[in-house]
XYZ file of C-alpha atoms in Angstrom:
374
model
C 0.000 0.000 0.000
C 1.115 3.584 -0.505
C 2.414 5.038 2.737
C 4.268 8.114 1.650
C 3.948 10.581 -1.197
C 2.116 10.443 -4.501
C 2.773 10.312 -8.227
C 6.160 9.596 -9.712
C 9.068 9.536 -7.339
C 12.411 11.368 -7.695
C 14.266 8.134 -8.506
C 12.050 7.419 -11.519
C 13.464 7.989 -14.996
C 12.689 7.010 -18.550
C 16.221 7.861 -19.694
C 18.619 5.106 -20.709
C 22.398 5.195 -21.196
C 23.386 1.677 -22.317
C 26.479 2.941 -24.123
C 28.004 3.972 -20.784
C 27.822 0.429 -19.394
C 28.017 -2.087 -22.265
C 30.898 -3.041 -24.576
C 30.794 0.405 -26.214
C 32.255 1.761 -22.958
C 35.379 -0.403 -23.245
C 38.580 1.598 -23.255
C 41.369 0.985 -25.802
C 43.613 -1.911 -24.850
C 46.752 -0.632 -23.068
C 49.977 -0.975 -24.984
C 51.610 -2.529 -21.957
C 49.805 -4.510 -19.263
C 50.386 -3.492 -15.664
C 50.650 -5.939 -12.780
C 47.321 -7.556 -11.972
C 45.547 -6.349 -15.091
C 43.032 -8.676 -16.711
C 42.845 -10.138 -20.197
C 40.893 -8.293 -22.879
C 38.474 -11.251 -22.880
C 37.679 -10.791 -19.173
C 37.280 -7.025 -19.549
C 34.889 -7.558 -22.446
C 32.945 -10.061 -20.324
C 32.642 -7.430 -17.577
C 30.997 -5.006 -19.995
C 28.849 -7.603 -21.754
C 27.622 -9.521 -18.688
C 27.801 -6.676 -16.155
C 30.063 -8.631 -13.810
C 32.993 -11.035 -13.595
C 34.323 -13.342 -10.881
C 38.091 -13.209 -10.390
C 39.559 -16.022 -8.326
C 42.887 -15.883 -6.443
C 43.458 -12.162 -6.999
C 44.648 -11.338 -3.476
C 47.320 -13.072 -1.464
C 46.213 -14.162 2.003
C 48.859 -11.913 3.571
C 47.150 -8.957 1.855
C 43.807 -9.898 3.439
C 44.999 -10.782 6.952
C 45.276 -7.099 8.004
C 41.602 -6.786 7.041
C 40.643 -9.666 9.329
C 42.743 -8.176 12.119
C 41.052 -4.799 11.635
C 37.575 -6.372 11.668
C 38.449 -8.244 14.858
C 39.463 -4.914 16.408
C 36.215 -3.254 15.245
C 34.185 -6.044 16.862
C 36.265 -5.872 20.047
C 35.795 -2.089 20.281
C 32.056 -2.525 19.789
C 31.862 -5.255 22.446
C 33.700 -3.108 24.989
C 31.518 -0.082 24.248
C 28.315 -2.130 24.564
C 29.539 -3.854 27.721
C 30.513 -0.567 29.350
C 27.030 0.773 28.586
C 25.532 -2.421 30.051
C 23.935 -3.341 26.725
C 25.553 -6.807 26.711
C 26.292 -9.145 29.616
C 29.892 -10.013 28.685
C 32.547 -9.460 26.023
C 32.305 -12.832 24.229
C 36.045 -12.590 23.589
C 36.434 -16.359 23.664
C 34.801 -16.453 20.208
C 36.672 -15.836 16.967
C 36.343 -14.074 13.614
C 33.334 -16.018 12.320
C 31.392 -16.225 15.626
C 31.925 -13.333 18.024
C 29.625 -10.752 16.423
C 26.859 -13.373 16.222
C 27.033 -13.844 20.015
C 27.009 -10.080 20.573
C 24.052 -9.739 18.193
C 22.094 -12.339 20.174
C 22.672 -10.309 23.356
C 21.992 -6.891 21.792
C 20.027 -7.166 18.518
C 21.169 -4.624 15.979
C 24.844 -4.839 16.953
C 25.704 -5.860 13.400
C 24.191 -2.572 12.151
C 26.235 -0.509 14.616
C 29.323 -2.457 13.544
C 28.728 -1.550 9.906
C 28.225 2.195 10.516
C 31.908 3.063 10.413
C 33.087 6.650 10.045
C 36.764 6.981 9.139
C 38.106 4.215 6.932
C 40.402 1.882 8.906
C 43.979 1.842 7.606
C 43.793 -1.793 6.496
C 40.701 -0.962 4.434
C 42.530 1.980 2.858
C 45.435 -0.262 1.900
C 43.086 -2.709 0.193
C 41.086 0.050 -1.521
C 44.287 1.524 -2.995
C 45.985 -1.814 -3.668
C 48.203 -1.211 -6.694
C 47.108 -4.294 -8.631
C 43.442 -3.609 -7.853
C 43.694 0.003 -9.088
C 45.388 -1.315 -12.234
C 42.254 -3.368 -12.916
C 39.948 -0.424 -12.191
C 42.051 1.645 -14.612
C 41.118 -0.845 -17.330
C 37.436 -0.054 -16.671
C 37.315 3.725 -16.148
C 40.738 5.090 -17.078
C 43.735 6.425 -15.126
C 42.064 9.238 -13.125
C 40.419 7.303 -10.313
C 38.554 8.308 -7.169
C 37.107 6.110 -4.458
C 33.335 6.527 -4.268
C 32.026 7.306 -0.738
C 29.540 4.374 -0.785
C 31.757 1.649 0.672
C 30.396 -0.988 3.047
C 31.609 -3.580 5.515
C 29.114 -6.454 5.345
C 28.504 -8.025 8.750
C 26.510 -11.008 7.512
C 25.692 -12.887 10.692
C 23.659 -16.094 10.217
C 19.868 -16.102 9.932
C 19.487 -12.342 10.179
C 17.024 -10.407 8.029
C 19.129 -7.225 8.072
C 22.075 -8.996 6.473
C 20.050 -10.457 3.587
C 19.974 -7.820 0.840
C 17.134 -8.101 -1.706
C 17.333 -7.517 -5.470
C 18.430 -3.982 -6.308
C 20.577 -1.842 -8.583
C 23.248 0.080 -6.667
C 22.091 3.342 -8.242
C 18.866 3.008 -6.239
C 20.876 4.149 -3.175
C 22.734 6.991 -4.888
C 21.621 10.252 -6.448
C 20.437 10.440 -10.033
C 23.807 11.660 -11.339
C 24.965 8.061 -11.022
C 22.473 6.911 -13.679
C 25.003 8.080 -16.272
C 28.245 7.184 -14.501
C 30.128 3.904 -14.527
C 30.928 2.985 -10.915
C 32.756 -0.350 -10.664
C 32.341 -2.302 -7.425
C 34.703 -4.925 -6.040
C 32.912 -7.300 -3.663
C 35.665 -8.917 -1.598
C 34.959 -11.746 0.884
C 37.199 -12.519 3.878
C 35.905 -16.080 4.176
C 34.914 -18.393 1.339
C 31.552 -17.048 0.091
C 29.181 -19.905 -0.689
C 25.518 -20.369 -1.459
C 25.099 -21.611 2.127
C 26.605 -18.554 3.825
C 25.014 -16.020 1.506
C 27.097 -15.234 -1.564
C 25.896 -12.856 -4.263
C 23.324 -13.656 -6.914
C 23.424 -11.524 -10.071
C 21.036 -11.057 -13.009
C 23.486 -11.497 -15.876
C 23.153 -8.818 -18.550
C 20.630 -6.842 -16.508
C 22.506 -3.612 -17.276
C 22.235 -3.815 -21.066
C 19.147 -1.614 -21.439
C 20.972 1.179 -19.597
C 17.793 1.688 -17.586
C 17.161 2.243 -13.905
C 14.143 0.242 -12.801
C 11.581 1.598 -10.330
C 12.477 0.537 -6.817
C 10.465 0.768 -3.608
C 11.286 1.097 0.075
C 11.850 -0.620 2.384
C 12.303 -4.413 2.372
C 10.882 -6.367 5.344
C 12.410 -5.170 8.599
C 15.278 -3.387 6.826
C 16.349 -0.115 5.206
C 16.970 -1.747 1.811
C 15.365 -0.741 -1.460
C 13.177 -3.302 -3.220
C 13.368 -4.259 -6.902
C 10.491 -6.572 -7.698
C 11.209 -9.443 -10.082
C 8.284 -8.453 -12.333
C 9.749 -4.929 -12.626
C 13.173 -6.372 -13.481
C 11.649 -8.413 -16.268
C 9.468 -5.574 -17.545
C 11.970 -2.692 -17.459
C 15.376 -4.366 -17.681
C 14.464 -7.137 -20.122
C 15.620 -9.857 -17.725
C 14.455 -13.458 -17.796
C 15.387 -14.614 -14.306
C 14.915 -18.276 -15.172
C 17.797 -17.934 -17.636
C 19.754 -14.934 -16.354
C 20.214 -15.413 -12.597
C 23.716 -16.479 -11.616
C 24.886 -17.549 -8.159
C 28.394 -16.199 -7.513
C 30.356 -18.255 -4.980
C 33.936 -17.023 -4.616
C 36.740 -18.181 -2.366
C 38.598 -15.900 0.008
C 41.291 -14.294 -2.142
C 38.910 -13.720 -5.030
C 36.370 -10.994 -5.759
C 33.282 -10.207 -7.799
C 33.546 -7.106 -10.001
C 30.268 -5.563 -11.172
C 28.799 -2.254 -12.323
C 26.264 0.034 -10.674
C 23.328 -0.913 -12.936
C 23.466 -4.719 -12.679
C 20.659 -6.141 -10.478
C 21.993 -8.299 -7.669
C 21.190 -9.531 -4.188
C 22.784 -11.568 -1.416
C 21.388 -14.936 -0.428
C 20.470 -15.764 3.198
C 23.277 -16.971 5.451
C 22.068 -20.362 6.684
C 25.533 -21.483 7.821
C 26.879 -21.255 11.369
C 29.557 -18.655 10.609
C 29.643 -14.944 9.739
C 30.227 -14.165 6.068
C 32.417 -11.080 6.253
C 32.901 -9.062 3.070
C 33.683 -5.547 1.905
C 32.344 -3.716 -1.100
C 34.512 -0.945 -2.504
C 33.584 1.431 -5.326
C 35.442 3.706 -7.702
C 34.527 6.374 -10.216
C 36.233 8.679 -12.665
C 37.810 11.509 -10.677
C 35.991 14.050 -12.866
C 32.529 12.641 -11.978
C 30.407 13.801 -9.020
C 30.395 11.509 -5.975
C 26.709 10.668 -6.280
C 25.847 11.218 -2.614
C 23.681 14.348 -2.805
C 26.715 16.534 -2.122
C 26.970 15.146 1.414
C 30.400 13.601 0.967
C 32.953 13.687 -1.825
C 35.098 10.938 -3.221
C 38.782 10.486 -2.530
C 41.190 10.664 -5.450
C 43.437 7.617 -5.650
C 45.238 7.937 -8.978
C 46.102 10.766 -11.396
C 47.119 10.473 -15.044
C 49.292 13.590 -14.727
C 51.118 12.603 -11.540
C 52.657 9.119 -11.414
C 53.733 9.779 -7.799
C 50.257 10.841 -6.658
C 49.667 10.317 -2.926
C 46.179 9.808 -1.530
C 45.068 12.469 0.963
C 42.424 10.907 3.210
C 41.970 13.856 5.594
C 38.899 15.416 3.951
C 37.291 12.043 3.289
C 37.844 10.834 6.853
C 36.456 14.068 8.311
C 32.924 13.270 7.107
C 31.019 10.304 8.553
C 28.632 9.256 5.778
C 26.046 7.794 8.163
C 25.983 10.920 10.346
C 25.592 13.362 7.437
C 22.862 11.189 5.890
C 20.911 11.356 9.165
C 21.491 15.114 9.398
C 20.283 15.497 5.807
C 17.034 13.757 6.758
C 16.693 15.627 10.054
C 17.655 19.091 8.822
C 19.746 19.595 11.961
C 22.825 18.364 13.785
C 22.761 14.822 15.090
C 22.902 13.925 18.777
C 26.060 11.801 18.741
C 25.207 10.117 22.059
C 21.820 9.133 20.667
C 23.473 7.831 17.485
C 26.071 5.743 19.327
C 23.727 2.811 19.960
C 21.169 3.513 17.247
C 20.318 0.284 15.422
C 18.465 1.942 12.554
C 19.738 3.316 9.259
C 18.203 6.075 7.172
C 19.378 7.815 4.050
C 18.361 10.025 1.140
C 17.410 6.987 -0.947
C 14.273 6.758 1.207
C 13.147 10.022 -0.400
C 13.745 8.618 -3.911
C 11.217 5.797 -3.903
C 7.681 5.001 -2.834
C 7.477 3.703 0.725
C 5.378 0.554 0.606
C 6.369 -1.072 3.885
C 6.732 0.275 7.404
C 9.343 -0.832 9.933
C 11.482 0.827 12.625
C 13.990 2.170 10.049
C 11.190 3.779 8.031
C 9.404 5.046 11.146
C 12.537 6.896 12.248
C 12.980 8.262 8.709
C 9.443 9.710 8.823
C 10.085 11.144 12.303
C 13.281 12.828 11.076
C 11.457 14.157 8.037
C 8.709 15.615 10.205
C 11.304 17.182 12.486
C 12.993 18.751 9.450
C 9.663 20.232 8.278
C 9.174 21.753 11.719
C 12.520 23.545 11.417
C 11.908 24.907 7.920
């Protein structure tokens, strides 16, 4: 049922830009391949199918700092929750694939708090700017590369509705500038991602129309946008019986996909946490796609081979805080936010709200508060 608004919604468009996402967007083959760069066949597959799976790209010693950093994030969260008497104990006898699950059982919503990181941890920065990884991204968008502000640590604890992401196009969460920008995503697991623990499922070729389908908000008890299968078939010319692809990938590999391809994550019905990170890049000349709330961070320059990344401006803005302030029209109470287990963002204004839950209720409260201040 319609809960909010009327008529066409700001996310709706009839425009299509297939040439920005299909094989016509392929760049000329480099004269000399850099370390880590992919074959022309794989790059073509990326543009034709909308995604590729690359096995054994990272060495385990490159990923171990990520696991260490995640362990520290979980430990910091446990200590903060314990000090505030939100959980009964620290659960520090449990390891990488179990501890957050135990904390979540004691204080539901802990996995959401864990994912609402502000400054990018150093290990994440090192992975995001990994030389071989940027060499691959250069094959997709050219040598002037910025990191897009929509990066996410996925805290996929077992049997949890908030960690099961429904069908969507990534542009449904970003502003409409991104409808005509190529934003490659690397989805990087830190355990083997399987069908059992909730790997990705992708609608192969679902980007070829260059269209953005009409999404809704919000799925079940979550803050996620909804892309109905009938809408995928109608607008994006997808036949899910033929086009859906399950994408298991071992730790050390990654899934590369674009911002128009419909995808989802399957439920985690295993006993362990499926940790993963999704990182995004864009051409440095393109807008960041986040309603002007946060800019990207330049990572590579064609005119400066010795370019050094300056993280200071990027780190100074917490995406989750500014999104809440955007909805509220006022400064956020940081103490109130510290243990808030809801997420809101501007994408909730883009689409019809068809389902109420505690995330949506808080969004509507913030929106009302903003109207009162205007």
